[in-house]
Short mmCIF file of C-alpha atoms in Angstrom, two decimals:
data_model
loop_
_atom_site.label_atom_id
_atom_site.label_comp_id
_atom_site.label_asym_id
_atom_site.label_seq_id
_atom_site.Cartn_x
_atom_site.Cartn_y
_atom_site.Cartn_z
CA ASP A 865 25.76 -16.66 110.37
CA GLY A 866 22.65 -14.48 110.47
CA GLY A 867 20.48 -13.77 107.50
CA ILE A 868 17.51 -14.64 105.35
CA THR A 869 17.39 -17.81 103.32
CA GLN A 870 15.01 -18.67 100.51
CA SER A 871 14.53 -22.01 98.84
CA PRO A 872 14.54 -23.29 96.26
CA LYS A 873 16.61 -20.95 94.11
CA TYR A 874 14.69 -22.05 90.99
CA LEU A 875 11.23 -23.62 90.88
CA PHE A 876 9.22 -24.98 87.99
CA ARG A 877 5.44 -25.22 88.21
CA LYS A 878 3.07 -27.14 86.00
CA GLU A 879 -0.30 -25.71 85.05
CA GLY A 880 -2.87 -26.13 87.83
CA GLN A 881 -0.28 -26.94 90.48
CA ASN A 882 0.22 -25.24 93.82
CA VAL A 883 3.82 -24.60 94.88
CA THR A 884 5.30 -23.31 98.13
CA LEU A 885 8.31 -21.03 98.44
CA SER A 886 10.27 -21.12 101.67
CA CYS A 887 11.59 -18.10 103.59
CA GLU A 888 13.49 -18.43 106.87
CA GLN A 889 15.26 -15.78 108.95
CA ASN A 890 17.46 -16.08 112.04
CA LEU A 891 17.67 -12.34 112.70
CA ASN A 892 14.94 -12.44 115.35
CA HIS A 893 12.93 -9.97 113.28
CA ASP A 894 9.24 -9.53 114.01
CA ALA A 895 8.09 -8.50 110.54
CA MET A 896 8.37 -10.45 107.28
CA TYR A 897 7.33 -9.63 103.72
CA TRP A 898 6.89 -11.22 100.29
CA TYR A 899 7.47 -9.28 97.07
CA ARG A 900 7.11 -10.13 93.42
CA GLN A 901 9.41 -8.71 90.74
CA ASP A 902 8.65 -8.98 87.02
CA PRO A 903 11.41 -8.46 84.42
CA GLY A 904 12.51 -4.84 84.20
CA GLN A 905 10.15 -3.77 86.97
CA GLY A 906 10.29 -2.74 90.58
CA LEU A 907 9.05 -4.84 93.50
CA ARG A 908 5.39 -5.22 94.43
CA LEU A 909 4.16 -6.33 97.85
CA ILE A 910 2.20 -9.61 98.00
CA TYR A 911 1.73 -10.21 101.75
CA TYR A 912 3.29 -9.08 105.00
CA SER A 913 3.26 -10.19 108.61
CA GLN A 914 4.16 -8.06 111.60
CA ILE A 915 3.69 -10.76 114.22
CA VAL A 916 3.27 -14.50 114.51
CA ASN A 917 -0.17 -15.81 113.50
CA ASP A 918 -1.11 -12.55 111.82
CA PHE A 919 -0.65 -11.34 108.24
CA GLN A 920 -2.12 -8.77 105.84
CA LYS A 921 -2.62 -8.59 102.09
CA GLY A 922 -0.39 -6.34 100.06
CA ASP A 923 -1.09 -4.86 96.63
CA ILE A 924 -1.19 -8.11 94.63
CA ALA A 925 -2.37 -10.87 97.02
CA GLU A 926 -4.81 -12.58 94.64
CA GLY A 927 -3.69 -16.13 93.85
CA TYR A 928 -1.27 -16.31 96.78
CA SER A 929 -1.51 -17.50 100.37
CA VAL A 930 0.82 -17.35 103.38
CA SER A 931 1.13 -18.58 106.93
CA ARG A 932 3.13 -17.35 109.93
CA GLU A 933 3.15 -20.13 112.50
CA LYS A 934 6.71 -19.41 113.66
CA LYS A 935 8.57 -16.14 114.02
CA GLU A 936 11.42 -17.28 111.80
CA SER A 937 9.35 -18.70 108.94
CA PHE A 938 6.98 -17.13 106.39
CA PRO A 939 6.20 -19.54 103.51
CA LEU A 940 4.39 -18.35 100.39
CA THR A 941 2.09 -20.63 98.38
CA VAL A 942 1.46 -19.78 94.76
CA THR A 943 -1.90 -21.32 93.96
CA SER A 944 -3.38 -22.41 90.65
CA ALA A 945 -5.56 -19.27 90.84
CA GLN A 946 -2.50 -17.16 90.07
CA LYS A 947 -2.68 -17.06 86.29
CA ASN A 948 0.70 -15.49 85.60
CA PRO A 949 3.05 -16.71 88.32
CA THR A 950 6.32 -16.57 86.37
CA ALA A 951 8.41 -14.02 88.27
CA PHE A 952 11.21 -13.49 90.76
CA TYR A 953 10.01 -13.73 94.37
CA LEU A 954 11.82 -11.95 97.17
CA CYS A 955 11.33 -12.34 100.89
CA ALA A 956 12.34 -9.64 103.37
CA SER A 957 12.30 -9.04 107.10
CA SER A 958 12.62 -6.05 109.43
CA PRO A 959 13.12 -5.73 113.19
CA GLY A 960 9.71 -4.15 113.70
CA GLY A 961 7.03 -2.92 111.40
CA ALA A 962 6.39 0.22 109.44
CA GLY A 963 9.32 2.46 108.67
CA GLU A 964 12.12 0.13 109.67
CA THR A 965 14.92 -1.03 107.41
CA GLN A 966 14.06 -4.15 105.41
CA TYR A 967 16.62 -6.85 104.61
CA PHE A 968 16.17 -9.15 101.64
CA GLY A 969 16.81 -12.81 100.92
CA PRO A 970 18.42 -14.04 97.66
CA GLY A 971 15.10 -14.76 95.92
CA THR A 972 13.37 -17.63 94.15
CA ARG A 973 12.79 -17.68 90.39
CA LEU A 974 9.48 -19.38 89.51
CA LEU A 975 8.80 -20.57 85.99
CA VAL A 976 5.59 -22.10 84.72
CA LEU A 977 6.03 -25.02 82.32
CA GLY B 1351 -1.27 5.65 96.80
CA ILE B 1352 2.15 7.25 96.72
CA GLN B 1353 4.03 7.36 93.41
CA VAL B 1354 7.80 6.86 93.24
CA GLU B 1355 9.63 7.81 90.06
CA GLN B 1356 13.29 7.22 89.35
CA SER B 1357 15.47 8.80 86.69
CA PRO B 1358 17.17 8.14 84.44
CA PRO B 1359 15.78 4.68 83.65
CA ASP B 1360 19.10 3.59 82.14
CA LEU B 1361 22.64 4.83 82.60
CA ILE B 1362 25.84 3.75 80.86
CA LEU B 1363 29.08 4.90 82.46
CA GLN B 1364 32.75 4.59 81.69
CA GLU B 1365 34.71 3.21 84.60
CA GLY B 1366 35.89 6.06 86.79
CA ALA B 1367 33.00 8.40 85.95
CA ASN B 1368 30.68 10.01 88.49
CA SER B 1369 26.89 9.95 88.29
CA THR B 1370 23.72 11.05 90.06
CA LEU B 1371 20.49 9.06 90.29
CA ARG B 1372 17.27 10.73 91.28
CA CYS B 1373 14.15 9.56 93.14
CA ASN B 1374 10.99 11.71 93.25
CA PHE B 1375 8.00 10.84 95.39
CA SER B 1376 4.49 12.25 95.30
CA ASP B 1377 3.67 12.57 99.00
CA SER B 1378 5.24 12.94 102.43
CA VAL B 1379 7.25 9.92 103.52
CA ASN B 1380 8.31 8.57 106.87
CA ASN B 1381 11.46 6.89 105.59
CA LEU B 1382 13.38 6.15 102.41
CA GLN B 1383 15.78 3.39 101.44
CA TRP B 1384 18.19 2.95 98.51
CA PHE B 1385 19.03 -0.56 97.32
CA HIS B 1386 21.40 -2.05 94.77
CA GLN B 1387 20.21 -5.19 92.97
CA ASN B 1388 23.19 -7.12 91.66
CA PRO B 1389 23.08 -9.20 88.44
CA TRP B 1390 22.12 -12.30 90.47
CA GLY B 1391 19.04 -10.57 91.85
CA GLN B 1392 20.17 -9.96 95.43
CA LEU B 1393 19.00 -6.66 96.90
CA ILE B 1394 21.63 -4.98 99.02
CA ASN B 1395 20.82 -2.16 101.43
CA LEU B 1396 22.75 0.98 100.60
CA PHE B 1397 21.15 3.73 102.67
CA TYR B 1398 18.31 4.27 105.09
CA ILE B 1399 17.87 8.01 104.73
CA PRO B 1400 14.58 9.76 105.62
CA SER B 1401 16.37 13.13 105.47
CA GLY B 1402 19.83 14.66 105.29
CA THR B 1403 23.01 13.26 103.77
CA LYS B 1404 24.91 10.05 104.36
CA GLN B 1405 28.09 8.68 102.86
CA ASN B 1406 29.48 5.18 102.56
CA GLY B 1407 32.72 4.91 100.63
CA ARG B 1408 32.20 6.00 97.03
CA LEU B 1409 28.43 6.25 97.49
CA SER B 1410 26.50 9.03 99.12
CA ALA B 1411 22.82 9.93 99.34
CA THR B 1412 20.83 13.06 100.09
CA THR B 1413 17.12 13.24 100.86
CA VAL B 1414 15.23 16.54 100.87
CA ALA B 1415 11.94 15.40 102.34
CA THR B 1416 10.27 18.84 102.13
CA GLU B 1417 10.84 18.87 98.36
CA ARG B 1418 10.05 15.18 97.94
CA TYR B 1419 13.20 13.87 96.34
CA SER B 1420 16.35 11.92 97.06
CA LEU B 1421 19.64 11.68 95.18
CA LEU B 1422 22.18 8.86 95.06
CA TYR B 1423 25.72 9.79 94.03
CA ILE B 1424 28.20 7.27 92.66
CA SER B 1425 31.76 8.53 92.44
CA SER B 1426 34.67 6.90 90.61
CA SER B 1427 32.38 4.15 89.32
CA GLN B 1428 33.60 0.56 89.06
CA THR B 1429 32.30 -2.37 87.02
CA THR B 1430 31.00 -3.89 90.24
CA ASP B 1431 28.61 -0.94 90.55
CA SER B 1432 26.60 -2.32 87.62
CA GLY B 1433 23.08 -3.45 88.37
CA VAL B 1434 19.77 -1.84 89.21
CA TYR B 1435 19.38 0.85 91.85
CA PHE B 1436 16.01 1.11 93.59
CA CYS B 1437 14.56 3.80 95.75
CA ALA B 1438 11.76 2.74 98.13
CA VAL B 1439 9.67 4.83 100.49
CA TRP B 1440 7.50 4.31 103.55
CA ALA B 1441 4.42 6.48 103.47
CA ALA B 1442 1.06 6.16 105.22
CA GLY B 1443 0.24 2.49 105.70
CA ASN B 1444 2.53 -0.38 106.52
CA LYS B 1445 4.30 -0.95 103.26
CA LEU B 1446 7.42 -0.03 101.33
CA THR B 1447 6.68 1.32 97.83
CA PHE B 1448 9.39 0.87 95.20
CA GLY B 1449 10.30 2.99 92.22
CA GLY B 1450 10.92 1.42 88.82
CA GLY B 1451 14.69 1.47 89.23
CA THR B 1452 17.70 2.86 87.36
CA ARG B 1453 19.70 0.30 85.38
CA VAL B 1454 23.40 1.10 85.52
CA LEU B 1455 26.08 -0.42 83.32
CA VAL B 1456 29.69 0.50 84.03
CA LYS B 1457 32.02 -0.29 81.15
CA PRO B 1458 35.72 -1.05 81.71
#
């Protein structure tokens, strides 16, 4: 059953705490992406990776970090430097890079306590 | 960077009605996608349409790249069509830029 999985579905963060969101894909896609969605808004790009061991900042990378050690995995860490982390986080992948169709996971809702 | 504007921002339909959603973009694009975000947040690919017209069941889309707009048509709307429709474009640079979305509510 191919697709993109994200975990957890809901995540609660205390002030000053780092948390990591998981994104896994078994589609054999080269490129992976992280987006943030605030209520009533569109999606904004946080980070993307077009190949293993390489990634680039998107429009709103401050306060976030990523790694791409395996082709199928692209975890996102929300650090304590991110002052307003409450949002819906979506992971996506595409077969190649620019211009190719992106497919999205089900998302993780992060709430700061 | 490129600007993507969607209209209308909100749309209320009676079941069975037809509607047209519009996406305008401020610069040349390499590709364009339409998505439907269901009430649980999942984004579903509808169309990958850099130019021309495509149809899939009750949905169809047309992109006129030279005039910098795309249209999404919903015919014979159903309650399951409710949600948010996003247009997203690939322009210069390696990223997909999203519009603000059109929120659609189909009433039974």
